[in-house]
CSV table of C-alpha atoms in Angstrom, one decimal:
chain,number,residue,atom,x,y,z
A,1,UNK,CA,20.5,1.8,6.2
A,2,UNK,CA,18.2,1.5,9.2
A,3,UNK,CA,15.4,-0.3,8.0
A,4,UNK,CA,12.2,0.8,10.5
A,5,UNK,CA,12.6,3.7,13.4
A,6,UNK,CA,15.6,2.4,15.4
A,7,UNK,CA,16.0,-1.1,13.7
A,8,UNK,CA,19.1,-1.2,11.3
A,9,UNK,CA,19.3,-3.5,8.5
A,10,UNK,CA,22.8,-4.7,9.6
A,11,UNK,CA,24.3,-8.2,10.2
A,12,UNK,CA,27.5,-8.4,12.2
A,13,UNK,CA,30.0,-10.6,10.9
A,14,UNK,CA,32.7,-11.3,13.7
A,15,UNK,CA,35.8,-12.8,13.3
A,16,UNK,CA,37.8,-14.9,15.6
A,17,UNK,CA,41.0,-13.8,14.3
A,18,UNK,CA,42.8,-11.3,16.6
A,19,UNK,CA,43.7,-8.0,14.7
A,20,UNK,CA,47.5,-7.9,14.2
A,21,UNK,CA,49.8,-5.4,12.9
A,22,UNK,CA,49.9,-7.0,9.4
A,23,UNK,CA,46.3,-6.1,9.1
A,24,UNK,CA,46.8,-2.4,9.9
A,25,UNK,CA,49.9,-2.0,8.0
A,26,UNK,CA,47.5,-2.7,4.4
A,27,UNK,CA,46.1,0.7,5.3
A,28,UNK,CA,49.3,3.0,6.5
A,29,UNK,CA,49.8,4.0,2.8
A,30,UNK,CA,46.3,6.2,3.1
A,31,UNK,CA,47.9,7.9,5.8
A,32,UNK,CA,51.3,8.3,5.1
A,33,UNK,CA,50.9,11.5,4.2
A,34,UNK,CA,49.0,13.0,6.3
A,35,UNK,CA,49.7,15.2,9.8
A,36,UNK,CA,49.7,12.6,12.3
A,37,UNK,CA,46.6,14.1,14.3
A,38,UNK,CA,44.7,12.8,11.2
A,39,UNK,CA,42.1,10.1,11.9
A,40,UNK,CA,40.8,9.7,8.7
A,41,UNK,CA,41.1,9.9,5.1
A,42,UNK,CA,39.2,7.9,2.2
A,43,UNK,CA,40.1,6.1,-1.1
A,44,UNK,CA,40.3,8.2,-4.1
A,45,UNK,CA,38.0,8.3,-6.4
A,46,UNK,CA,35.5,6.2,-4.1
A,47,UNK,CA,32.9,7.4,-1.2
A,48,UNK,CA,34.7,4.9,1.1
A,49,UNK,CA,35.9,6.5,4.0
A,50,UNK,CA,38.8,5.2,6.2
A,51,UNK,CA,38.9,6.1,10.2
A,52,UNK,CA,41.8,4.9,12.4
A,53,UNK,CA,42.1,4.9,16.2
A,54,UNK,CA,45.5,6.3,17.8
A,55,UNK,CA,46.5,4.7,21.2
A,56,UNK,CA,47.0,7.7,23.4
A,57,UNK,CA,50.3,6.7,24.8
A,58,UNK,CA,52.0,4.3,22.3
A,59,UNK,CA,51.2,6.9,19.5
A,60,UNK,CA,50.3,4.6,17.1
A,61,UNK,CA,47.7,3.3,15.1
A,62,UNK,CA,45.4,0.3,16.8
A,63,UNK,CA,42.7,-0.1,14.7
A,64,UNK,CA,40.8,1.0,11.9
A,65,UNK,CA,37.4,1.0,10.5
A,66,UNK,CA,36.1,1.7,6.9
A,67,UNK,CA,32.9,2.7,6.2
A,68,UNK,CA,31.6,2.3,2.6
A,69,UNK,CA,30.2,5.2,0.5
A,70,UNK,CA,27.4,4.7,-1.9
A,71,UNK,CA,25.3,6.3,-4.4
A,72,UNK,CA,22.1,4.9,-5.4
A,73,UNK,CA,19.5,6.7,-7.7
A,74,UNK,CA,15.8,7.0,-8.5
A,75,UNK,CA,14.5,6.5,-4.9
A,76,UNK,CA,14.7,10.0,-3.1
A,77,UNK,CA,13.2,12.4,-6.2
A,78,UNK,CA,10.1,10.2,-6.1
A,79,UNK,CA,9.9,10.0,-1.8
A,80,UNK,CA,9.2,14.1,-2.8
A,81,UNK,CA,7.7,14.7,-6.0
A,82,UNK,CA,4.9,13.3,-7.6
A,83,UNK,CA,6.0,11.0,-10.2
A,84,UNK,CA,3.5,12.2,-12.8
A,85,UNK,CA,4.4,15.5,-12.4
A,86,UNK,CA,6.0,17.4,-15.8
A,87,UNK,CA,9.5,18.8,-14.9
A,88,UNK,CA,9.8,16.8,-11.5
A,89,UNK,CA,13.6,18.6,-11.0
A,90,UNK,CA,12.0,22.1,-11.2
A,91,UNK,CA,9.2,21.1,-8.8
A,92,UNK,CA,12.1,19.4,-6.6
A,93,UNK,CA,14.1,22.5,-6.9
A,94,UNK,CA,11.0,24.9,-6.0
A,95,UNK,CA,10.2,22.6,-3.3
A,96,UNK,CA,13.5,23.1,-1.8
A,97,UNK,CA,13.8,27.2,-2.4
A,98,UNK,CA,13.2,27.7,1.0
A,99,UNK,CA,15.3,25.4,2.9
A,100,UNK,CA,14.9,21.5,3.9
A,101,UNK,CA,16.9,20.1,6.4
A,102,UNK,CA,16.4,16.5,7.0
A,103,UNK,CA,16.6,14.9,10.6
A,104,UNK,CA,17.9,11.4,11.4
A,105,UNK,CA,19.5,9.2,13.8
A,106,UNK,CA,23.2,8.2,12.6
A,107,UNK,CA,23.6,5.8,9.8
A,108,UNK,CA,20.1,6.0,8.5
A,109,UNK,CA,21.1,7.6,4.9
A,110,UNK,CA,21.3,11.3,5.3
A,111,UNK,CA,24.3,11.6,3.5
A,112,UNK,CA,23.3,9.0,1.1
A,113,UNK,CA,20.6,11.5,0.5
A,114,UNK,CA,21.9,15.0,0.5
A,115,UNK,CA,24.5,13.3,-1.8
A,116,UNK,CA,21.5,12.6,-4.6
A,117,UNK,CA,20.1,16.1,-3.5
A,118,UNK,CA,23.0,17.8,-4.9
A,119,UNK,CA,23.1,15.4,-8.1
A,120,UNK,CA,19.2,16.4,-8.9
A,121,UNK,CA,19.2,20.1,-7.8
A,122,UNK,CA,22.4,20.9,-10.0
A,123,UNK,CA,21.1,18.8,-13.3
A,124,UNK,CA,20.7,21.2,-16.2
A,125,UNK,CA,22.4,25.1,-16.2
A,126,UNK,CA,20.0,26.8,-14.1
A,127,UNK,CA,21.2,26.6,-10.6
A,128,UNK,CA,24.7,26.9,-9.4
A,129,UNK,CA,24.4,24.2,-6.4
A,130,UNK,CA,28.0,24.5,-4.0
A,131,UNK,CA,28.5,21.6,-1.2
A,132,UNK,CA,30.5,22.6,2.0
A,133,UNK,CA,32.1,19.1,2.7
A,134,UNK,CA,33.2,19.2,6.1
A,135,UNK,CA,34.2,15.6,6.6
A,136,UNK,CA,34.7,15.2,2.7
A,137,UNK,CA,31.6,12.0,2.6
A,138,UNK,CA,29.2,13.8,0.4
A,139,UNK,CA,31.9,14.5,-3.0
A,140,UNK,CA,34.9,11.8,-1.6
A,141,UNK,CA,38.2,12.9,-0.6
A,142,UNK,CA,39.9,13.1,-4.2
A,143,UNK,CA,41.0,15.7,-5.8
A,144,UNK,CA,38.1,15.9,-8.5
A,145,UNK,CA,34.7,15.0,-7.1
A,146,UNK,CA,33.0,11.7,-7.6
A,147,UNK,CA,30.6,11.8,-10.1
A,148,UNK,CA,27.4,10.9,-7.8
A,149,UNK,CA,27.2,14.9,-7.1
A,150,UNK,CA,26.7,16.2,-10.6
A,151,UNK,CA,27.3,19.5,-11.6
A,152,UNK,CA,27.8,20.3,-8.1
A,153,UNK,CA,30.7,22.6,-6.6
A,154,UNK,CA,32.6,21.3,-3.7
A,155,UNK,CA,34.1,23.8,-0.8
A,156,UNK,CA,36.4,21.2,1.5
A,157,UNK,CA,36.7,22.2,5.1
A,158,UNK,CA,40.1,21.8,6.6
A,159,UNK,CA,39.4,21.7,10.3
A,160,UNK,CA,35.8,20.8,11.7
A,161,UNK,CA,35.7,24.0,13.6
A,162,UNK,CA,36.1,26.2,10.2
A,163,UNK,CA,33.0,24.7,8.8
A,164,UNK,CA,31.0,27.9,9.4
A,165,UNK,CA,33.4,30.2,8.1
A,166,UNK,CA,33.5,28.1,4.6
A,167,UNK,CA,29.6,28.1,4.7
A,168,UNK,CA,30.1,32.0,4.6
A,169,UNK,CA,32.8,31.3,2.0
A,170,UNK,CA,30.3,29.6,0.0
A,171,UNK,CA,27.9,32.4,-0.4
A,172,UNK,CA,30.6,35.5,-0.6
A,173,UNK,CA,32.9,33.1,-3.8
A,174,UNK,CA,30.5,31.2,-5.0
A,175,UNK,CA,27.3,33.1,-5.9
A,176,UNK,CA,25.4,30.6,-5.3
A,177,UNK,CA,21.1,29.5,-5.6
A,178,UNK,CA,21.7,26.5,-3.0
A,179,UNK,CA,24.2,25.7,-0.4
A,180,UNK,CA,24.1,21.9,1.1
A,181,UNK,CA,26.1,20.9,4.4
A,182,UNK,CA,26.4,17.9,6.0
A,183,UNK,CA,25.7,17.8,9.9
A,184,UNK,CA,25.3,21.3,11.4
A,185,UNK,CA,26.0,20.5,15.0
A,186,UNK,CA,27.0,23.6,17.1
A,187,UNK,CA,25.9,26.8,17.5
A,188,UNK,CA,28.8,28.7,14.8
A,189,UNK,CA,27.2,26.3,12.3
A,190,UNK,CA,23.8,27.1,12.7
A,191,UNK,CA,23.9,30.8,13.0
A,192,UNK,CA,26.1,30.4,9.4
A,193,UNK,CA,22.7,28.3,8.2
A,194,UNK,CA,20.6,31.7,9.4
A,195,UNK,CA,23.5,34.4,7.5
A,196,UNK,CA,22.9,32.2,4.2
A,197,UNK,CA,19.0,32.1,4.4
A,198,UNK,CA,18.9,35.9,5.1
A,199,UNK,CA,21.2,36.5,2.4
A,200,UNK,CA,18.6,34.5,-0.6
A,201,UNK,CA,20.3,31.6,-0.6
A,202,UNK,CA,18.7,28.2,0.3
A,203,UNK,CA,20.0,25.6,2.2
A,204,UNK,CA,19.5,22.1,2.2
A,205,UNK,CA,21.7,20.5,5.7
A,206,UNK,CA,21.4,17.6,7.6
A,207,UNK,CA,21.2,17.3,11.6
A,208,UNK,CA,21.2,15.0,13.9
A,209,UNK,CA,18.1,14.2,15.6
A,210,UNK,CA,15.1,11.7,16.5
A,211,UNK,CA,12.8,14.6,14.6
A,212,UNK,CA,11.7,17.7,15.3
A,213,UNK,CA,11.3,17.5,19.4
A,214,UNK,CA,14.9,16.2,19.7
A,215,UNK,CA,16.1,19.8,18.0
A,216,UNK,CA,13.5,21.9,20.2
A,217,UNK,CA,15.0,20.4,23.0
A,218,UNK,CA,18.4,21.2,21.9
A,219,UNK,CA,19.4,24.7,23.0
A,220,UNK,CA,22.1,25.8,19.9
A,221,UNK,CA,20.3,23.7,16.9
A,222,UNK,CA,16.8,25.2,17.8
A,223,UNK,CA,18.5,28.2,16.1
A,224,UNK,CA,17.6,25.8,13.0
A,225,UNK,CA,13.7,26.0,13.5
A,226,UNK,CA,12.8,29.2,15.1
A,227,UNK,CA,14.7,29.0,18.5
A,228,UNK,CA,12.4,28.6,21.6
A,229,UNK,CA,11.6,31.3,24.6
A,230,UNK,CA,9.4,31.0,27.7
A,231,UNK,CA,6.7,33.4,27.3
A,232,UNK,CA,4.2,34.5,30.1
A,233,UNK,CA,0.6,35.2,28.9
A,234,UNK,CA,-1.6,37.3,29.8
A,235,UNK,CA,-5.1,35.8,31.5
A,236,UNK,CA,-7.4,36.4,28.8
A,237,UNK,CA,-4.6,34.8,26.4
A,238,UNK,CA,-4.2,31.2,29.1
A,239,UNK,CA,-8.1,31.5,29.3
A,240,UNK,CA,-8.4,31.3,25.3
A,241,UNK,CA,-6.0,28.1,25.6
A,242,UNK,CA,-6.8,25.0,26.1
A,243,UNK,CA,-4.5,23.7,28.9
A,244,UNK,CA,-4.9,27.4,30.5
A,245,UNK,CA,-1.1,27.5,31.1
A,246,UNK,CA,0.3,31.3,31.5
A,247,UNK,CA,3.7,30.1,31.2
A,248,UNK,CA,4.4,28.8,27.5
A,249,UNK,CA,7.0,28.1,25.6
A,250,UNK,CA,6.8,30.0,21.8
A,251,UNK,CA,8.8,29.9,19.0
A,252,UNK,CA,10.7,33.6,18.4
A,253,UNK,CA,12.2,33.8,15.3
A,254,UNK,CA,11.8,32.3,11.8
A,255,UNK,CA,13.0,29.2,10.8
A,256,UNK,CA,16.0,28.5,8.6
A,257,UNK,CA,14.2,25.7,6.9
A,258,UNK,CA,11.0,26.1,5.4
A,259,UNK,CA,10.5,22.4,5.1
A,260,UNK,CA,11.7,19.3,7.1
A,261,UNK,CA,12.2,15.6,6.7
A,262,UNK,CA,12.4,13.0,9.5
A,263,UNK,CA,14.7,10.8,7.6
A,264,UNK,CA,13.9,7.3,9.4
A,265,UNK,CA,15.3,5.0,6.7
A,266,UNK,CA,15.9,5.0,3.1
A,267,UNK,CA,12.6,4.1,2.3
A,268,UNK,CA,10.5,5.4,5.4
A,269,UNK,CA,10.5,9.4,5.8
A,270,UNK,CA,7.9,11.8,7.8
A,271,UNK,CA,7.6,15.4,5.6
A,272,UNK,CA,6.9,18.5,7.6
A,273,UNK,CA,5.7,20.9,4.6
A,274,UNK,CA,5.7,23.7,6.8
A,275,UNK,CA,8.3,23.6,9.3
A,276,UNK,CA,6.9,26.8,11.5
A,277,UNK,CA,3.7,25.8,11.1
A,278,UNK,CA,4.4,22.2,12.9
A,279,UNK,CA,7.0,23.6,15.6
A,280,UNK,CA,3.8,26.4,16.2
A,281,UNK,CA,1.5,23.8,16.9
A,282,UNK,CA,4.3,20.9,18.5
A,283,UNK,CA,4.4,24.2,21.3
A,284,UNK,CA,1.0,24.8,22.2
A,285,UNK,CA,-0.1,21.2,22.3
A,286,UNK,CA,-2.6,20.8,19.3
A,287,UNK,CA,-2.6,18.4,16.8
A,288,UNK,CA,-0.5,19.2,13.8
A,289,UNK,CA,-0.6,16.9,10.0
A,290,UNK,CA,2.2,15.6,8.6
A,291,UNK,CA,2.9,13.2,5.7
A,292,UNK,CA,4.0,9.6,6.1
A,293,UNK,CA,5.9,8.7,3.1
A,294,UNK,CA,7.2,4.5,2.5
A,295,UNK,CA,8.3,3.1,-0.4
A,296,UNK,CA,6.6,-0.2,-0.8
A,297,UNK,CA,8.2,-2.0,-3.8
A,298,UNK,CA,8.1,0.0,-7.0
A,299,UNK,CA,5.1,2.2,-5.3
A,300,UNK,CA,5.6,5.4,-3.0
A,301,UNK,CA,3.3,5.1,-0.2
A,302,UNK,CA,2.0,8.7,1.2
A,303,UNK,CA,-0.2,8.6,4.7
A,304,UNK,CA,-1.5,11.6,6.2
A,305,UNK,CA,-0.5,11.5,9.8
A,306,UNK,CA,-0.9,13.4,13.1
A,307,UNK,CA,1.4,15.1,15.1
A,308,UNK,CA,0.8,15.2,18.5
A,309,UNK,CA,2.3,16.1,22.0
A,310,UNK,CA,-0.2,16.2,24.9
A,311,UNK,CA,0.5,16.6,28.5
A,312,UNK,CA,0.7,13.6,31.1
A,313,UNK,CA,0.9,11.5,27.7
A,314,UNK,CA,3.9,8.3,28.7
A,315,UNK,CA,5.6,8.9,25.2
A,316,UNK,CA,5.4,12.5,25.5
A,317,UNK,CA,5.2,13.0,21.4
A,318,UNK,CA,3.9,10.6,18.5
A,319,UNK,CA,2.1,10.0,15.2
A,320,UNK,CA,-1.3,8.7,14.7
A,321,UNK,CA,-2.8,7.7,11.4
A,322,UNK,CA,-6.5,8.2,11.8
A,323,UNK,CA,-8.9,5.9,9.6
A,324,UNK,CA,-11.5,7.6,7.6
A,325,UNK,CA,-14.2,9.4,9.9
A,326,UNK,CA,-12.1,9.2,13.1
A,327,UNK,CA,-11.2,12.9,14.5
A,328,UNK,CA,-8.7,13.6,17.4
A,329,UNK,CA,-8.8,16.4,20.2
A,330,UNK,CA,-6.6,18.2,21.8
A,331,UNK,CA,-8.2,18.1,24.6
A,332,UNK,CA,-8.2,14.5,25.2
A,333,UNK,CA,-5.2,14.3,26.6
A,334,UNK,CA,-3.4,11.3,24.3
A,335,UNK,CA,-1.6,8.2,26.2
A,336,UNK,CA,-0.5,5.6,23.6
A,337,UNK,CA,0.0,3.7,26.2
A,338,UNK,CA,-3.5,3.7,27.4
A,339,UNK,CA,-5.3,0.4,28.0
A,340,UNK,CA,-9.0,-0.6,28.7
A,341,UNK,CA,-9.3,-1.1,31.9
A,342,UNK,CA,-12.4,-3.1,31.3
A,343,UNK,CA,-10.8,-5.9,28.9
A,344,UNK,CA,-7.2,-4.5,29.0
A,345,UNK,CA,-6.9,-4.1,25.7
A,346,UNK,CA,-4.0,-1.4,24.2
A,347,UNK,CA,-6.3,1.3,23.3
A,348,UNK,CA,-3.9,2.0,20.3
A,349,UNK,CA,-1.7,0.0,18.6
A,350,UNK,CA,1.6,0.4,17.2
A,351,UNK,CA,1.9,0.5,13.5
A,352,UNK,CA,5.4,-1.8,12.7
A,353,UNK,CA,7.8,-2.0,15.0
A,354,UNK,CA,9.0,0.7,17.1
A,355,UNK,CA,7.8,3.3,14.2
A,356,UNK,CA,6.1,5.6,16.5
A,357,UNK,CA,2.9,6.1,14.1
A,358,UNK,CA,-0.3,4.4,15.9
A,359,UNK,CA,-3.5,4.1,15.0
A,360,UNK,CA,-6.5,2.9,17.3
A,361,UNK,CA,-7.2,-0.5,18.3
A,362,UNK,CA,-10.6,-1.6,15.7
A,363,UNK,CA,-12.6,-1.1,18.9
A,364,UNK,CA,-12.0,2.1,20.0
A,365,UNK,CA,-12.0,4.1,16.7
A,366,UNK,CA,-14.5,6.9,15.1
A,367,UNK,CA,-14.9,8.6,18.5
A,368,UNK,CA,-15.0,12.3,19.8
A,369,UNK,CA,-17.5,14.7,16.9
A,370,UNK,CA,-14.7,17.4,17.9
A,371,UNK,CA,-11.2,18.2,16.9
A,372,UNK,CA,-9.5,17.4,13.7
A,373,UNK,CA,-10.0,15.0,10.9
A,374,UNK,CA,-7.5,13.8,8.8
A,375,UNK,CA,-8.7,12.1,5.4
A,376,UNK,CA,-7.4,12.0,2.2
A,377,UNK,CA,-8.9,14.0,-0.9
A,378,UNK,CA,-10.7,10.9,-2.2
A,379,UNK,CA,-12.5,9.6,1.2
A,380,UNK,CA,-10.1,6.9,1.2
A,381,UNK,CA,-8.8,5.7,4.4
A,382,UNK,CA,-4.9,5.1,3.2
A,383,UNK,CA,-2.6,6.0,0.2
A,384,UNK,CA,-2.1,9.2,-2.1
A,385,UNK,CA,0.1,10.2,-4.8
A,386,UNK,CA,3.0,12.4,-3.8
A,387,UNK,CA,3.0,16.0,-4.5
A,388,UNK,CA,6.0,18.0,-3.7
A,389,UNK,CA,5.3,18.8,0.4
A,390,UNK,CA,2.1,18.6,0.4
A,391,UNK,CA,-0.1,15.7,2.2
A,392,UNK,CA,-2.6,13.6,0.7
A,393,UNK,CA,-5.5,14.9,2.8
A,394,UNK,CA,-7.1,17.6,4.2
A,395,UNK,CA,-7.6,19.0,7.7
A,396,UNK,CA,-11.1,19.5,8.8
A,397,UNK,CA,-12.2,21.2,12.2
C-alpha cells in the first residue's frame, strides 16, 4: 500500500536473470482455457490476480505479472466509526445509506477496502449487499467467492464495456439495499451509479483520482459529484461574492455519493461527510472542513482540516490544519508556497512528506480575527475520537 500521499511502501527486488520461456510456461495452465484475447485470469480460490502481455506480432505470451490479493481486517470499520460506539456495523451501514465512493491514486488499497466494505455491510440478515466485479479482484475469479466478502452476492462482468449494464442488472435481479463496484471510469458507468441512487439503492464505488478536484476536472466522472456548469451571475450576485467573478463555475445536479473518502493509504484517509457541501464550497473558493483520519499504532487519529482552493495560490488546492485560535479567510488569497520576504522563511510548512495538509510556520500563526476557525469540541489543538462522518470540531465564523 502507498504509505504517505504519493510515497508507496514498495521495495523493488530485481533480478539479473533474463526471463525465458521456461518461466512463462509455469503459468500457461491459467490460461489454457481461455479465449486467447484474454490477458488475465487469477488463481482459484485466492485474490491473486495473474496479467500476461501478448507480443502484437509473434502472438504469444512475453511476460507476465501477478499481483497479490489480500484481505486484512479490523483497520477500515474503525478509520469510520467510533470505536466506542454500540452496534458500530449499523452506524457503518447508516453511514453508508447514501453513497460513499472513495478516491485514490492506483495501488493505494481501494480494493483492499471496498473488499472489507462488502464483508462488514453484509454481516448479519438485514441487508442484501450485491458486488458487480468487473475485473473479478474484489470476490476472486473462482467459481464460489472467497470468503473475505461475507455474505455478499457477486455479479461477474464478462466484457469491461458491459459493466454498466450488470450494475442495472444488479438492481432489476437482485433487490438489493447496497450495490459496490470497483473503478467507475467512463461516462456509461457513472450514469449506471446515478440510475441506482435514484432507484433507493446505495452505492459504495471506487474511482480513480488525487481527491475531489481531480474528478471536478474530469468531464464524464463529475457525473459522480454533482457535474459542473459555467454559470453567469447577475451583478448584485458577483457583488455579494468575494472574488466579484460573474462567470462561475456551479455544481447542477445532485451528487451520487453523499459522502467521500480520499483514500491516500491504508492508514491515512481525508472524509468529506458531505460530499455537495465540500464540491459547493471547492467552487466558489471558500474554505470548506474536512476530517483528517491516521491510524497511529493501535490508536485512530482524527484532525479537523481545511479545504481550500484560492485564486493565484502555486498549488492551486490543499489542506491546512489550523492550531487552536488560528482562523483562515477567504479573502487572503492562500499561497503554501509563500515565504517571508523579510527572513525567508516558508510561511507554512508541510505536514510529512508530500501529504498536502500544512499548517503555519510557529511564527506566523493566530492571525486574521475574520474567517473560519477550526477547533475541536474540547479546545484542544489535535486529536478526537471518530464518529461516523462527522469531524472532531466545529466551524466557527
Amino acid at each position: 500500500f502507498a504509505g504517505a500521499r504519493g510515497q508507496k511502501d514498495t521495495v523493488l527486488l530485481r533480478s539479473a536473470e533474463t526471463v525465458s520461456e521456461e518461466h512463462l510456461i509455469e503459468f500457461a495452465p491459467l490460461f489454457a482455457e481461455l479465449p486467447t484475447e484474454a490477458r488475465r485470469t487469477g488463481i482459484d480460490a485466492t485474490l491473486h490476480r495473474i496479467s500476461r502481455s501478448v507480443h502484437a506480432i509473434a502472438k504469444r505470451t512475453t511476460a507476465v505479472t501477478a499481483r497479490v490479493g489480500r484481505t486484512i481486517q479490523g483497520t477500515v470499520l474503525p478509520m469510520l466509526i467510533d470505536s466506542r460506539t454500540q452496534a458500530p456495523l449499523e452506524a457503518l451501514a447508516q453511514a453508508c445509506s447514501k453513497g460513499l465512493l472513495l478516491i485514490g491514486q492506483p495501488n493505494v488499497g481501494k480494493t483492499t477496502v471496498l473488499r472489507e466494505l462488502a464483508r462488514l455491510l453484509s454481516a448479519g440478515g438485514n441487508r442484501v449487499v450485491v458486488i458487480v466485479d468487473k475485473s473479478m479482484e474484489v470476490a476472486g475469479t473462482g467459481v464460489v467467492p472467497h470468503e473475505a466478502i461475507g455474505n455478499a452476492r457477486v455479479l461477474t462482468v464478462e466484457r469491461p464495456e458491459q459493466q454498466d449494464r450488470v450494475m442495472i442488472e444488479a438492481v432489476e435481479n437482485q433487490s438489493p439495499d447496497i450495490v459496490i463496484v470497483d473503478e467507475l471510469s467512463n461516462k456509461e458507468q457513472c450514469n449506471a451509479a446515478r440510475t441506482i441512487t435514484g432507484r433507493g439503492v446505495a452505492v459504495v464505488a471506487t474511482v480513480h483520482g488525487d481527491g475531489i478536484a481531480s474528478l471536478l476536472n474530469d468531464h464524464d466522472r463529475s457525473l459522480l459529484i454533482g457535474g459542473i456548469a459555467s454559470v453567469t451571475l447577475s451583478a448584485r450576485e458577483a457583488e455579494a461574492r468575494h472574488d466579484k467573478l460573474r462567470q462561475v463555475s456551479k455544481r447542477y445536479g445532485a451528487a451520487v455519493f453523499g459522502a467521500a473518502v480520499e483514500l491516500r493509504g491504508y492508514s491515512d484517509w481525508i472524509v468529506h461527510d458531505d460530499l455537495e457541501r465540500a464540491v459547493d464550497k471547492y467552487l466558489d473558493y471558500v474554505p470548506f472542513a474536512a476530517s483528517w483520519r491516521c491510524r497511529e499504532a493501535q490508536e485512530v487519529v482524527a484532525t479537523p482540516i481545511v479545504g481550500c482552493r484560492q485564486q493565484g495560490s502555486a498549488i492551486g488546492f490543499a489542506y491546512a490544519r489550523l492550531r487552536h485560535g488560528e482562523s483562515l479567510s477567504c479573502a487572503e488569497g492562500v499561497n503554501f508556497q509563500a515565504t517571508d520576504p523579510m527572513s525567508c522563511q516558508r510561511v507554512w510548512t508541510e505536514l510529512g512528506n508530500n501529504s498536502n495538509v500544512y499548517e503555519r510556520t510557529p511564527r506566523y500563526g493566530g492571525t486574521t480575527a475574520q474567517g473560519f476557525n477550526f477547533v475541536n469540541a474540547d479546545g484542544s489543538a489535535r486529536g478526537s475520537s471518530v464518529a461516523p462522518f462527522q469531524f472532531g470540531g466545529e466551524m466557527v465564523s
